[in-house]
PDB file of C-alpha atoms in Angstrom:
ATOM      1  CA  GLN A   1      96.236 -16.623 -21.432  1.00  0.00           C
ATOM      2  CA  VAL A   2      92.968 -17.331 -21.215  1.00  0.00           C
ATOM      3  CA  GLN A   3      91.254 -18.191 -18.490  1.00  0.00           C
ATOM      4  CA  LEU A   4      87.781 -19.640 -18.276  1.00  0.00           C
ATOM      5  CA  GLN A   5      85.648 -19.496 -14.965  1.00  0.00           C
ATOM      6  CA  GLU A   6      82.037 -21.070 -14.342  1.00  0.00           C
ATOM      7  CA  SER A   7      79.233 -19.910 -11.860  1.00  0.00           C
ATOM      8  CA  GLY A   8      76.277 -20.607 -10.647  1.00  0.00           C
ATOM      9  CA  PRO A   9      73.958 -22.137  -8.083  1.00  0.00           C
ATOM     10  CA  GLY A  10      75.867 -25.744  -6.442  1.00  0.00           C
ATOM     11  CA  LEU A  11      72.753 -27.021  -5.243  1.00  0.00           C
ATOM     12  CA  LEU A  12      69.119 -27.608  -6.943  1.00  0.00           C
ATOM     13  CA  LYS A  13      65.987 -29.594  -6.266  1.00  0.00           C
ATOM     14  CA  PRO A  14      64.585 -32.251  -8.855  1.00  0.00           C
ATOM     15  CA  ALA A  15      63.069 -30.504 -12.004  1.00  0.00           C
ATOM     16  CA  GLN A  16      64.641 -27.191 -11.565  1.00  0.00           C
ATOM     17  CA  THR A  17      66.477 -25.607 -14.262  1.00  0.00           C
ATOM     18  CA  LEU A  18      70.164 -25.870 -14.252  1.00  0.00           C
ATOM     19  CA  SER A  19      71.722 -22.297 -15.225  1.00  0.00           C
ATOM     20  CA  LEU A  20      75.649 -21.811 -14.927  1.00  0.00           C
ATOM     21  CA  THR A  21      77.683 -19.345 -16.449  1.00  0.00           C
ATOM     22  CA  CYS A  22      81.396 -19.286 -17.864  1.00  0.00           C
ATOM     23  CA  SER A  23      82.667 -16.096 -17.728  1.00  0.00           C
ATOM     24  CA  VAL A  24      86.141 -15.900 -20.432  1.00  0.00           C
ATOM     25  CA  SER A  25      88.908 -13.529 -20.015  1.00  0.00           C
ATOM     26  CA  GLY A  26      92.105 -12.940 -21.980  1.00  0.00           C
ATOM     27  CA  GLY A  27      90.354 -14.221 -25.033  1.00  0.00           C
ATOM     28  CA  SER A  28      87.262 -12.935 -26.795  1.00  0.00           C
ATOM     29  CA  VAL A  29      84.369 -15.306 -27.187  1.00  0.00           C
ATOM     30  CA  ASN A  30      83.985 -13.286 -30.606  1.00  0.00           C
ATOM     31  CA  SER A  31      86.431 -14.904 -31.956  1.00  0.00           C
ATOM     32  CA  GLY A  32      85.658 -16.802 -35.400  1.00  0.00           C
ATOM     33  CA  ASN A  33      88.603 -19.394 -34.407  1.00  0.00           C
ATOM     34  CA  TYR A  34      86.752 -21.018 -31.718  1.00  0.00           C
ATOM     35  CA  TYR A  35      83.707 -22.854 -30.574  1.00  0.00           C
ATOM     36  CA  TRP A  36      83.053 -22.922 -26.420  1.00  0.00           C
ATOM     37  CA  ALA A  37      81.912 -25.963 -25.208  1.00  0.00           C
ATOM     38  CA  TRP A  38      80.468 -27.499 -22.014  1.00  0.00           C
ATOM     39  CA  ILE A  39      81.424 -30.696 -20.457  1.00  0.00           C
ATOM     40  CA  ARG A  40      80.359 -32.451 -17.426  1.00  0.00           C
ATOM     41  CA  GLN A  41      81.436 -35.332 -15.015  1.00  0.00           C
ATOM     42  CA  VAL A  42      79.725 -37.439 -12.598  1.00  0.00           C
ATOM     43  CA  PRO A  43      81.763 -37.503  -9.480  1.00  0.00           C
ATOM     44  CA  GLY A  44      84.595 -40.276  -9.936  1.00  0.00           C
ATOM     45  CA  LYS A  45      83.454 -40.930 -13.466  1.00  0.00           C
ATOM     46  CA  GLY A  46      84.423 -40.061 -17.045  1.00  0.00           C
ATOM     47  CA  LEU A  47      83.782 -36.997 -19.147  1.00  0.00           C
ATOM     48  CA  GLU A  48      80.604 -36.255 -20.971  1.00  0.00           C
ATOM     49  CA  TRP A  49      80.375 -33.862 -23.832  1.00  0.00           C
ATOM     50  CA  ILE A  50      76.967 -31.645 -23.410  1.00  0.00           C
ATOM     51  CA  GLY A  51      77.819 -29.530 -26.453  1.00  0.00           C
ATOM     52  CA  TYR A  52      79.243 -26.403 -27.893  1.00  0.00           C
ATOM     53  CA  ILE A  53      78.592 -22.947 -29.220  1.00  0.00           C
ATOM     54  CA  PHE A  54      79.949 -20.671 -31.691  1.00  0.00           C
ATOM     55  CA  HIS A  55      80.033 -16.539 -31.481  1.00  0.00           C
ATOM     56  CA  SER A  56      76.988 -16.563 -33.672  1.00  0.00           C
ATOM     57  CA  GLY A  57      74.752 -18.159 -31.927  1.00  0.00           C
ATOM     58  CA  SER A  58      74.747 -21.854 -33.547  1.00  0.00           C
ATOM     59  CA  ALA A  59      74.498 -24.752 -31.056  1.00  0.00           C
ATOM     60  CA  TYR A  60      75.273 -28.190 -31.364  1.00  0.00           C
ATOM     61  CA  TYR A  61      74.301 -30.894 -28.692  1.00  0.00           C
ATOM     62  CA  ASN A  62      74.975 -34.069 -26.980  1.00  0.00           C
ATOM     63  CA  PRO A  63      71.613 -36.257 -28.929  1.00  0.00           C
ATOM     64  CA  SER A  64      71.053 -37.789 -25.286  1.00  0.00           C
ATOM     65  CA  LEU A  65      70.783 -34.236 -23.584  1.00  0.00           C
ATOM     66  CA  GLN A  66      69.794 -32.590 -26.558  1.00  0.00           C
ATOM     67  CA  SER A  67      65.866 -31.997 -25.164  1.00  0.00           C
ATOM     68  CA  ARG A  68      66.597 -30.767 -22.447  1.00  0.00           C
ATOM     69  CA  ALA A  69      69.936 -28.320 -22.644  1.00  0.00           C
ATOM     70  CA  SER A  70      70.227 -24.713 -23.683  1.00  0.00           C
ATOM     71  CA  LEU A  71      73.501 -22.969 -24.988  1.00  0.00           C
ATOM     72  CA  SER A  72      73.995 -19.105 -25.467  1.00  0.00           C
ATOM     73  CA  VAL A  73      76.901 -17.006 -25.671  1.00  0.00           C
ATOM     74  CA  ASP A  74      77.021 -13.506 -24.426  1.00  0.00           C
ATOM     75  CA  THR A  75      79.520 -11.286 -26.511  1.00  0.00           C
ATOM     76  CA  SER A  76      79.293  -8.063 -24.793  1.00  0.00           C
ATOM     77  CA  LYS A  77      79.989  -9.898 -21.642  1.00  0.00           C
ATOM     78  CA  ASN A  78      82.381 -12.477 -22.742  1.00  0.00           C
ATOM     79  CA  GLN A  79      80.392 -15.135 -21.192  1.00  0.00           C
ATOM     80  CA  LEU A  80      78.744 -18.687 -21.916  1.00  0.00           C
ATOM     81  CA  SER A  81      75.948 -19.896 -20.374  1.00  0.00           C
ATOM     82  CA  LEU A  82      74.472 -23.194 -20.162  1.00  0.00           C
ATOM     83  CA  LYS A  83      70.421 -24.322 -18.926  1.00  0.00           C
ATOM     84  CA  LEU A  84      69.667 -27.971 -18.417  1.00  0.00           C
ATOM     85  CA  ARG A  85      66.018 -28.419 -17.074  1.00  0.00           C
ATOM     86  CA  SER A  86      64.060 -30.955 -15.861  1.00  0.00           C
ATOM     87  CA  VAL A  87      67.446 -31.678 -13.645  1.00  0.00           C
ATOM     88  CA  THR A  88      67.086 -35.246 -11.586  1.00  0.00           C
ATOM     89  CA  VAL A  89      70.043 -36.608  -9.642  1.00  0.00           C
ATOM     90  CA  ALA A  90      71.448 -38.331 -12.401  1.00  0.00           C
ATOM     91  CA  ASP A  91      72.575 -34.398 -13.314  1.00  0.00           C
ATOM     92  CA  THR A  92      74.666 -34.462 -10.574  1.00  0.00           C
ATOM     93  CA  ALA A  93      78.066 -33.659 -11.489  1.00  0.00           C
ATOM     94  CA  VAL A  94      81.254 -30.810 -12.189  1.00  0.00           C
ATOM     95  CA  TYR A  95      80.233 -28.673 -14.923  1.00  0.00           C
ATOM     96  CA  TYR A  96      83.365 -27.834 -17.466  1.00  0.00           C
ATOM     97  CA  CYS A  97      83.532 -24.813 -19.768  1.00  0.00           C
ATOM     98  CA  ALA A  98      86.257 -24.962 -22.496  1.00  0.00           C
ATOM     99  CA  ARG A  99      87.822 -23.673 -25.679  1.00  0.00           C
ATOM    100  CA  ASP A 100      87.274 -25.582 -29.048  1.00  0.00           C
ATOM    101  CA  LYS A 101      89.931 -24.783 -30.744  1.00  0.00           C
ATOM    102  CA  GLY A 102      88.230 -27.014 -33.665  1.00  0.00           C
ATOM    103  CA  GLN A 103      87.337 -30.679 -33.998  1.00  0.00           C
ATOM    104  CA  LEU A 104      86.130 -30.917 -30.639  1.00  0.00           C
ATOM    105  CA  LEU A 105      89.784 -30.355 -29.763  1.00  0.00           C
ATOM    106  CA  PHE A 106      89.371 -28.668 -25.793  1.00  0.00           C
ATOM    107  CA  ASP A 107      92.924 -26.740 -25.028  1.00  0.00           C
ATOM    108  CA  TYR A 108      91.392 -24.365 -22.437  1.00  0.00           C
ATOM    109  CA  TRP A 109      89.388 -25.557 -19.591  1.00  0.00           C
ATOM    110  CA  GLY A 110      87.381 -23.498 -16.267  1.00  0.00           C
ATOM    111  CA  GLN A 111      88.202 -25.019 -13.131  1.00  0.00           C
ATOM    112  CA  GLY A 112      84.528 -26.833 -12.885  1.00  0.00           C
ATOM    113  CA  THR A 113      81.675 -26.352 -10.759  1.00  0.00           C
ATOM    114  CA  LEU A 114      79.808 -29.005  -8.683  1.00  0.00           C
ATOM    115  CA  VAL A 115      76.460 -29.056  -9.014  1.00  0.00           C
ATOM    116  CA  THR A 116      74.268 -31.229  -6.929  1.00  0.00           C
ATOM    117  CA  VAL A 117      71.142 -32.160  -7.367  1.00  0.00           C
ATOM    118  CA  SER A 118      69.149 -33.612  -4.099  1.00  0.00           C
ATOM    119  CA  SER A 119      65.732 -33.154  -2.482  1.00  0.00           C
TER     120      SER A 119
ATOM    121  CA  ASP B   1      77.035 -44.290 -30.474  1.00  0.00           C
ATOM    122  CA  ILE B   2      80.771 -44.897 -30.650  1.00  0.00           C
ATOM    123  CA  GLN B   3      82.038 -46.569 -27.973  1.00  0.00           C
ATOM    124  CA  MET B   4      85.308 -46.066 -26.575  1.00  0.00           C
ATOM    125  CA  THR B   5      87.246 -48.833 -24.090  1.00  0.00           C
ATOM    126  CA  GLN B   6      90.337 -48.036 -22.427  1.00  0.00           C
ATOM    127  CA  SER B   7      92.346 -50.363 -20.830  1.00  0.00           C
ATOM    128  CA  PRO B   8      93.613 -50.675 -17.935  1.00  0.00           C
ATOM    129  CA  SER B   9      91.185 -48.754 -15.697  1.00  0.00           C
ATOM    130  CA  THR B  10      94.045 -48.722 -12.977  1.00  0.00           C
ATOM    131  CA  LEU B  11      97.598 -49.000 -13.284  1.00  0.00           C
ATOM    132  CA  SER B  12      99.973 -48.844 -10.415  1.00  0.00           C
ATOM    133  CA  VAL B  13     103.541 -47.490 -11.258  1.00  0.00           C
ATOM    134  CA  SER B  14     106.563 -45.989  -9.954  1.00  0.00           C
ATOM    135  CA  VAL B  15     108.647 -43.330 -10.793  1.00  0.00           C
ATOM    136  CA  GLY B  16     110.537 -43.495 -13.802  1.00  0.00           C
ATOM    137  CA  ASP B  17     108.352 -46.587 -15.138  1.00  0.00           C
ATOM    138  CA  ARG B  18     107.473 -46.756 -18.838  1.00  0.00           C
ATOM    139  CA  VAL B  19     103.478 -46.853 -19.062  1.00  0.00           C
ATOM    140  CA  THR B  20     101.576 -48.076 -21.943  1.00  0.00           C
ATOM    141  CA  ILE B  21      97.175 -47.318 -21.719  1.00  0.00           C
ATOM    142  CA  THR B  22      95.702 -48.284 -24.606  1.00  0.00           C
ATOM    143  CA  CYS B  23      92.145 -46.928 -26.239  1.00  0.00           C
ATOM    144  CA  GLN B  24      89.890 -48.962 -28.402  1.00  0.00           C
ATOM    145  CA  ALA B  25      87.066 -47.327 -30.517  1.00  0.00           C
ATOM    146  CA  SER B  26      83.941 -49.193 -31.820  1.00  0.00           C
ATOM    147  CA  GLN B  27      84.546 -48.537 -34.827  1.00  0.00           C
ATOM    148  CA  ASP B  28      87.028 -46.866 -37.680  1.00  0.00           C
ATOM    149  CA  ILE B  29      87.735 -43.395 -36.646  1.00  0.00           C
ATOM    150  CA  GLY B  30      91.099 -43.210 -38.449  1.00  0.00           C
ATOM    151  CA  ASN B  31      93.325 -40.734 -36.598  1.00  0.00           C
ATOM    152  CA  TYR B  32      90.589 -38.867 -34.531  1.00  0.00           C
ATOM    153  CA  LEU B  33      91.445 -39.614 -31.205  1.00  0.00           C
ATOM    154  CA  ASN B  34      93.125 -37.285 -28.687  1.00  0.00           C
ATOM    155  CA  TRP B  35      94.583 -37.700 -24.865  1.00  0.00           C
ATOM    156  CA  TYR B  36      94.099 -36.014 -21.889  1.00  0.00           C
ATOM    157  CA  GLN B  37      95.399 -35.953 -18.521  1.00  0.00           C
ATOM    158  CA  GLN B  38      93.535 -35.149 -15.047  1.00  0.00           C
ATOM    159  CA  LYS B  39      94.736 -34.574 -12.148  1.00  0.00           C
ATOM    160  CA  GLN B  40      92.956 -34.789  -8.810  1.00  0.00           C
ATOM    161  CA  GLY B  41      90.340 -31.976  -8.228  1.00  0.00           C
ATOM    162  CA  LYS B  42      91.611 -30.146 -11.541  1.00  0.00           C
ATOM    163  CA  ALA B  43      89.986 -29.797 -14.694  1.00  0.00           C
ATOM    164  CA  PRO B  44      91.449 -32.441 -17.681  1.00  0.00           C
ATOM    165  CA  LYS B  45      94.459 -31.102 -20.338  1.00  0.00           C
ATOM    166  CA  LEU B  46      94.958 -31.722 -23.825  1.00  0.00           C
ATOM    167  CA  LEU B  47      97.876 -33.763 -23.912  1.00  0.00           C
ATOM    168  CA  ILE B  48      98.055 -35.438 -27.305  1.00  0.00           C
ATOM    169  CA  TYR B  49      96.053 -34.412 -30.337  1.00  0.00           C
ATOM    170  CA  ASP B  50      95.376 -36.687 -33.993  1.00  0.00           C
ATOM    171  CA  ALA B  51      96.667 -39.564 -31.675  1.00  0.00           C
ATOM    172  CA  SER B  52     100.153 -39.108 -32.074  1.00  0.00           C
ATOM    173  CA  HIS B  53     100.396 -34.879 -32.230  1.00  0.00           C
ATOM    174  CA  LEU B  54     102.131 -33.461 -29.071  1.00  0.00           C
ATOM    175  CA  GLU B  55     100.660 -30.608 -27.559  1.00  0.00           C
ATOM    176  CA  ARG B  56     102.661 -27.402 -27.260  1.00  0.00           C
ATOM    177  CA  GLY B  57     104.484 -26.924 -24.289  1.00  0.00           C
ATOM    178  CA  VAL B  58     103.820 -30.584 -23.309  1.00  0.00           C
ATOM    179  CA  PRO B  59     106.685 -32.836 -22.339  1.00  0.00           C
ATOM    180  CA  SER B  60     108.399 -35.104 -24.796  1.00  0.00           C
ATOM    181  CA  ARG B  61     108.120 -38.120 -22.325  1.00  0.00           C
ATOM    182  CA  PHE B  62     104.578 -38.319 -23.439  1.00  0.00           C
ATOM    183  CA  SER B  63     103.707 -40.250 -26.747  1.00  0.00           C
ATOM    184  CA  GLY B  64     100.575 -41.497 -28.933  1.00  0.00           C
ATOM    185  CA  SER B  65     100.136 -43.642 -31.469  1.00  0.00           C
ATOM    186  CA  GLY B  66      97.442 -45.670 -33.314  1.00  0.00           C
ATOM    187  CA  SER B  67      95.060 -45.131 -36.044  1.00  0.00           C
ATOM    188  CA  GLY B  68      91.890 -47.207 -37.018  1.00  0.00           C
ATOM    189  CA  THR B  69      90.332 -48.804 -33.963  1.00  0.00           C
ATOM    190  CA  ASP B  70      93.406 -49.373 -31.853  1.00  0.00           C
ATOM    191  CA  PHE B  71      95.273 -46.435 -29.886  1.00  0.00           C
ATOM    192  CA  SER B  72      98.001 -46.454 -27.367  1.00  0.00           C
ATOM    193  CA  PHE B  73      99.241 -43.546 -24.988  1.00  0.00           C
ATOM    194  CA  THR B  74     102.615 -43.859 -23.529  1.00  0.00           C
ATOM    195  CA  ILE B  75     104.833 -42.169 -20.690  1.00  0.00           C
ATOM    196  CA  SER B  76     108.467 -43.034 -21.326  1.00  0.00           C
ATOM    197  CA  ASP B  77     109.920 -41.820 -18.132  1.00  0.00           C
ATOM    198  CA  LEU B  78     107.064 -41.795 -15.466  1.00  0.00           C
ATOM    199  CA  GLN B  79     107.825 -38.350 -13.068  1.00  0.00           C
ATOM    200  CA  PRO B  80     105.654 -37.840  -9.959  1.00  0.00           C
ATOM    201  CA  GLU B  81     103.783 -35.721 -11.325  1.00  0.00           C
ATOM    202  CA  ASP B  82     102.223 -37.626 -14.075  1.00  0.00           C
ATOM    203  CA  ILE B  83     100.178 -39.374 -11.271  1.00  0.00           C
ATOM    204  CA  GLY B  84      96.591 -38.482 -12.683  1.00  0.00           C
ATOM    205  CA  THR B  85      93.468 -40.100 -14.475  1.00  0.00           C
ATOM    206  CA  TYR B  86      93.947 -40.122 -18.467  1.00  0.00           C
ATOM    207  CA  TYR B  87      91.056 -40.194 -20.515  1.00  0.00           C
ATOM    208  CA  CYS B  88      91.358 -40.899 -24.719  1.00  0.00           C
ATOM    209  CA  GLN B  89      88.133 -38.936 -26.599  1.00  0.00           C
ATOM    210  CA  GLN B  90      87.199 -39.665 -30.923  1.00  0.00           C
ATOM    211  CA  TYR B  91      85.645 -36.717 -32.434  1.00  0.00           C
ATOM    212  CA  ASP B  92      85.337 -38.789 -35.485  1.00  0.00           C
ATOM    213  CA  ASN B  93      81.325 -37.953 -35.748  1.00  0.00           C
ATOM    214  CA  VAL B  94      81.499 -34.069 -35.342  1.00  0.00           C
ATOM    215  CA  PRO B  95      79.590 -32.585 -33.211  1.00  0.00           C
ATOM    216  CA  MET B  96      79.700 -35.076 -31.109  1.00  0.00           C
ATOM    217  CA  CYS B  97      82.655 -36.601 -29.330  1.00  0.00           C
ATOM    218  CA  THR B  98      82.507 -39.686 -26.578  1.00  0.00           C
ATOM    219  CA  PHE B  99      85.826 -39.823 -23.380  1.00  0.00           C
ATOM    220  CA  GLY B 100      86.847 -43.134 -22.707  1.00  0.00           C
ATOM    221  CA  GLN B 101      86.097 -44.172 -18.857  1.00  0.00           C
ATOM    222  CA  GLY B 102      89.218 -43.280 -18.124  1.00  0.00           C
ATOM    223  CA  THR B 103      92.718 -44.885 -16.739  1.00  0.00           C
ATOM    224  CA  THR B 104      94.197 -43.968 -13.120  1.00  0.00           C
ATOM    225  CA  LEU B 105      97.791 -44.177 -12.351  1.00  0.00           C
ATOM    226  CA  GLU B 106      98.724 -44.886  -8.671  1.00  0.00           C
TER     227      GLU B 106
END
Protein backbone atom coordinates (compact mmCIF):
# COMPACT_ATOMS: atom_id res chain seq x y z
CA GLN A 1 0.00 0.00 0.00
CA VAL A 2 1.49 3.30 -1.08
CA GLN A 3 1.55 5.96 1.61
CA LEU A 4 2.54 9.61 1.32
CA GLN A 5 3.28 11.99 4.17
CA GLU A 6 3.79 15.73 3.86
CA SER A 7 5.93 17.66 6.31
CA GLY A 8 7.20 21.19 6.75
CA PRO A 9 6.62 24.47 8.58
CA GLY A 10 3.02 25.30 9.24
CA LEU A 11 3.42 29.05 9.59
CA LEU A 12 5.20 31.49 7.29
CA LYS A 13 5.42 35.23 6.95
CA PRO A 14 4.70 37.01 3.67
CA ALA A 15 7.64 37.00 1.22
CA GLN A 16 9.16 33.86 2.75
CA THR A 17 9.69 30.59 0.89
CA LEU A 18 7.38 27.67 1.54
CA SER A 19 9.30 24.38 1.67
CA LEU A 20 7.52 21.07 2.00
CA THR A 21 8.67 17.48 1.80
CA CYS A 22 6.63 14.42 0.91
CA SER A 23 7.93 11.06 2.10
CA VAL A 24 6.74 8.06 0.11
CA SER A 25 6.52 4.53 1.47
CA GLY A 26 5.24 1.32 -0.08
CA GLY A 27 6.36 2.50 -3.49
CA SER A 28 9.30 4.11 -5.22
CA VAL A 29 9.50 7.63 -6.59
CA ASN A 30 12.03 6.13 -8.98
CA SER A 31 9.31 4.14 -10.71
CA GLY A 32 8.96 5.03 -14.34
CA ASN A 33 5.25 4.35 -14.19
CA TYR A 34 4.18 7.36 -12.17
CA TYR A 35 4.43 11.10 -11.79
CA TRP A 36 4.35 12.73 -8.38
CA ALA A 37 2.15 15.74 -7.90
CA TRP A 38 1.44 18.60 -5.53
CA ILE A 39 -2.07 19.94 -5.12
CA ARG A 40 -3.36 22.57 -2.73
CA GLN A 41 -6.69 23.52 -1.24
CA VAL A 42 -7.51 26.87 0.27
CA PRO A 43 -9.56 26.16 3.42
CA GLY A 44 -13.21 25.78 2.50
CA LYS A 45 -12.44 26.08 -1.20
CA GLY A 46 -11.63 23.87 -4.16
CA LEU A 47 -8.52 22.07 -5.35
CA GLU A 48 -5.66 23.60 -7.35
CA TRP A 49 -3.02 21.53 -9.12
CA ILE A 50 0.45 22.99 -8.51
CA GLY A 51 2.54 20.70 -10.65
CA TYR A 52 4.10 17.29 -11.03
CA ILE A 53 7.51 15.73 -11.41
CA PHE A 54 8.90 12.55 -12.91
CA HIS A 55 11.71 10.54 -11.34
CA SER A 56 14.09 11.97 -13.94
CA GLY A 57 13.47 15.43 -12.55
CA SER A 58 11.31 16.63 -15.43
CA ALA A 59 8.63 18.85 -13.94
CA TYR A 60 5.52 20.63 -15.16
CA TYR A 61 3.78 23.48 -13.40
CA ASN A 62 0.47 25.25 -13.27
CA PRO A 63 1.10 28.40 -15.32
CA SER A 64 -0.35 30.50 -12.52
CA LEU A 65 2.40 29.30 -10.15
CA GLN A 66 5.22 28.52 -12.56
CA SER A 67 7.24 31.62 -11.75
CA ARG A 68 7.32 30.84 -8.02
CA ALA A 69 7.13 27.05 -7.71
CA SER A 70 9.90 24.50 -7.88
CA LEU A 71 9.59 20.73 -7.56
CA SER A 72 12.35 18.24 -6.94
CA VAL A 73 12.70 14.53 -6.26
CA ASP A 74 15.27 12.73 -4.09
CA THR A 75 15.30 9.10 -5.17
CA SER A 76 17.82 8.14 -2.47
CA LYS A 77 15.41 9.27 0.26
CA ASN A 78 12.24 8.38 -1.68
CA GLN A 79 11.01 11.93 -1.18
CA LEU A 80 9.51 14.80 -3.13
CA SER A 81 9.91 18.46 -2.37
CA LEU A 82 7.96 21.61 -3.12
CA LYS A 83 9.29 25.15 -2.84
CA LEU A 84 7.09 28.17 -3.35
CA ARG A 85 8.82 31.54 -3.26
CA SER A 86 7.50 34.90 -2.14
CA VAL A 87 4.39 33.60 -0.46
CA THR A 88 1.40 35.80 0.33
CA VAL A 89 -1.70 35.25 2.44
CA ALA A 90 -3.33 33.87 -0.71
CA ASP A 91 -0.98 30.88 -0.49
CA THR A 92 -2.54 29.80 2.80
CA ALA A 93 -3.83 26.32 2.05
CA VAL A 94 -3.65 22.63 2.77
CA TYR A 95 -0.91 21.21 0.59
CA TYR A 96 -1.17 17.64 -0.63
CA CYS A 97 1.28 15.40 -2.43
CA ALA A 98 -0.21 12.67 -4.59
CA ARG A 99 0.76 9.90 -6.95
CA ASP A 100 -0.23 10.45 -10.56
CA LYS A 101 -0.75 7.12 -12.29
CA GLY A 102 -0.89 8.82 -15.61
CA GLN A 103 -2.88 11.53 -17.30
CA LEU A 104 -3.22 13.52 -14.08
CA LEU A 105 -5.11 10.69 -12.38
CA PHE A 106 -4.32 10.93 -8.65
CA ASP A 107 -4.78 7.57 -6.97
CA TYR A 108 -2.86 7.98 -3.70
CA TRP A 109 -2.73 11.14 -1.60
CA GLY A 110 -1.00 12.28 1.54
CA GLN A 111 -3.13 13.47 4.41
CA GLY A 112 -2.23 17.08 3.65
CA THR A 113 -0.46 19.75 5.66
CA LEU A 114 -1.85 23.19 6.44
CA VAL A 115 0.44 26.09 5.68
CA THR A 116 -0.65 29.47 6.98
CA VAL A 117 0.88 32.69 5.72
CA SER A 118 0.42 35.55 8.15
CA SER A 119 2.34 38.58 9.26
CA ASP B 1 -7.95 27.81 -19.14
CA ILE B 2 -10.70 25.23 -19.18
CA GLN B 3 -13.30 26.09 -16.56
CA MET B 4 -15.36 23.43 -14.83
CA THR B 5 -18.76 24.33 -13.41
CA GLN B 6 -20.37 21.94 -10.97
CA SER B 7 -23.97 22.03 -9.84
CA PRO B 8 -25.46 22.17 -7.41
CA SER B 9 -22.98 23.60 -4.91
CA THR B 10 -24.75 21.92 -2.04
CA LEU B 11 -27.34 19.19 -1.91
CA SER B 12 -29.45 18.08 1.01
CA VAL B 13 -29.72 14.29 0.90
CA SER B 14 -31.14 11.33 2.76
CA VAL B 15 -30.04 7.72 3.03
CA GLY B 16 -31.33 5.75 0.07
CA ASP B 17 -31.56 8.74 -2.24
CA ARG B 18 -30.47 8.69 -5.84
CA VAL B 19 -28.12 11.64 -6.13
CA THR B 20 -26.91 13.26 -9.35
CA ILE B 21 -24.25 15.94 -9.70
CA THR B 22 -23.41 17.64 -12.96
CA CYS B 23 -20.18 19.11 -14.26
CA GLN B 24 -19.95 21.30 -17.32
CA ALA B 25 -16.69 22.11 -19.12
CA SER B 26 -16.10 25.43 -20.86
CA GLN B 27 -14.94 23.54 -23.95
CA ASP B 28 -14.99 20.01 -25.35
CA ILE B 29 -12.82 17.75 -23.18
CA GLY B 30 -13.85 14.41 -24.68
CA ASN B 31 -14.04 11.94 -21.81
CA TYR B 32 -11.06 13.38 -19.94
CA LEU B 33 -12.90 13.76 -16.67
CA ASN B 34 -12.45 12.25 -13.24
CA TRP B 35 -14.53 12.37 -10.05
CA TYR B 36 -13.21 12.49 -6.49
CA GLN B 37 -14.82 12.26 -3.09
CA GLN B 38 -13.49 14.25 -0.16
CA LYS B 39 -14.63 13.66 3.38
CA GLN B 40 -14.22 16.31 6.04
CA GLY B 41 -10.57 16.72 7.00
CA LYS B 42 -9.39 14.04 4.60
CA ALA B 43 -7.63 13.93 1.25
CA PRO B 44 -9.69 13.41 -1.89
CA LYS B 45 -10.29 9.86 -3.10
CA LEU B 46 -10.51 8.88 -6.75
CA LEU B 47 -13.87 7.30 -7.62
CA ILE B 48 -14.38 7.56 -11.38
CA TYR B 49 -11.87 8.06 -14.19
CA ASP B 50 -12.29 8.74 -17.89
CA ALA B 51 -15.84 9.93 -17.20
CA SER B 52 -17.39 6.52 -16.58
CA HIS B 53 -14.84 3.99 -15.34
CA LEU B 54 -15.08 2.89 -11.73
CA GLU B 55 -11.79 2.92 -9.84
CA ARG B 56 -10.87 -0.45 -8.33
CA GLY B 57 -12.48 -1.02 -4.94
CA VAL B 58 -15.12 1.69 -5.36
CA PRO B 59 -18.70 0.52 -4.72
CA SER B 60 -20.89 0.04 -7.76
CA ARG B 61 -23.50 2.50 -6.50
CA PHE B 62 -21.19 5.20 -7.86
CA SER B 63 -21.30 5.88 -11.58
CA GLY B 64 -20.38 8.53 -14.10
CA SER B 65 -21.40 9.42 -17.61
CA GLY B 66 -21.05 12.06 -20.27
CA SER B 67 -18.61 13.34 -22.85
CA GLY B 68 -17.72 16.56 -24.56
CA THR B 69 -18.84 19.35 -22.24
CA ASP B 70 -21.55 17.77 -20.09
CA PHE B 71 -20.96 15.16 -17.44
CA SER B 72 -22.86 13.65 -14.57
CA PHE B 73 -22.04 11.66 -11.47
CA THR B 74 -24.62 9.51 -9.71
CA ILE B 75 -24.90 7.74 -6.39
CA SER B 76 -27.71 5.25 -6.83
CA ASP B 77 -28.47 4.43 -3.18
CA LEU B 78 -26.91 6.97 -0.87
CA GLN B 79 -25.24 5.57 2.22
CA PRO B 80 -24.29 7.54 5.34
CA GLU B 81 -20.60 7.18 4.51
CA ASP B 82 -21.14 8.96 1.20
CA ILE B 83 -21.54 12.33 2.91
CA GLY B 84 -18.81 14.68 1.78
CA THR B 85 -17.79 16.90 -1.10
CA TYR B 86 -17.44 15.68 -4.66
CA TYR B 87 -15.16 17.23 -7.26
CA CYS B 88 -14.87 16.79 -10.97
CA GLN B 89 -11.46 17.20 -12.61
CA GLN B 90 -10.65 17.71 -16.27
CA TYR B 91 -7.33 16.72 -17.78
CA ASP B 92 -7.87 17.48 -21.44
CA ASN B 93 -4.97 19.92 -21.59
CA VAL B 94 -2.25 17.74 -20.07
CA PRO B 95 0.04 18.64 -18.33
CA MET B 96 -2.51 20.98 -16.85
CA CYS B 97 -5.71 20.05 -15.05
CA THR B 98 -8.47 21.92 -13.28
CA PHE B 99 -11.07 20.94 -10.72
CA GLY B 100 -14.66 21.97 -10.33
CA GLN B 101 -15.63 23.99 -7.29
CA GLY B 102 -17.18 20.99 -5.57
CA THR B 103 -20.61 19.74 -4.56
CA THR B 104 -21.25 19.15 -0.89
CA LEU B 105 -23.77 16.55 0.19
CA GLU B 106 -25.30 17.35 3.55
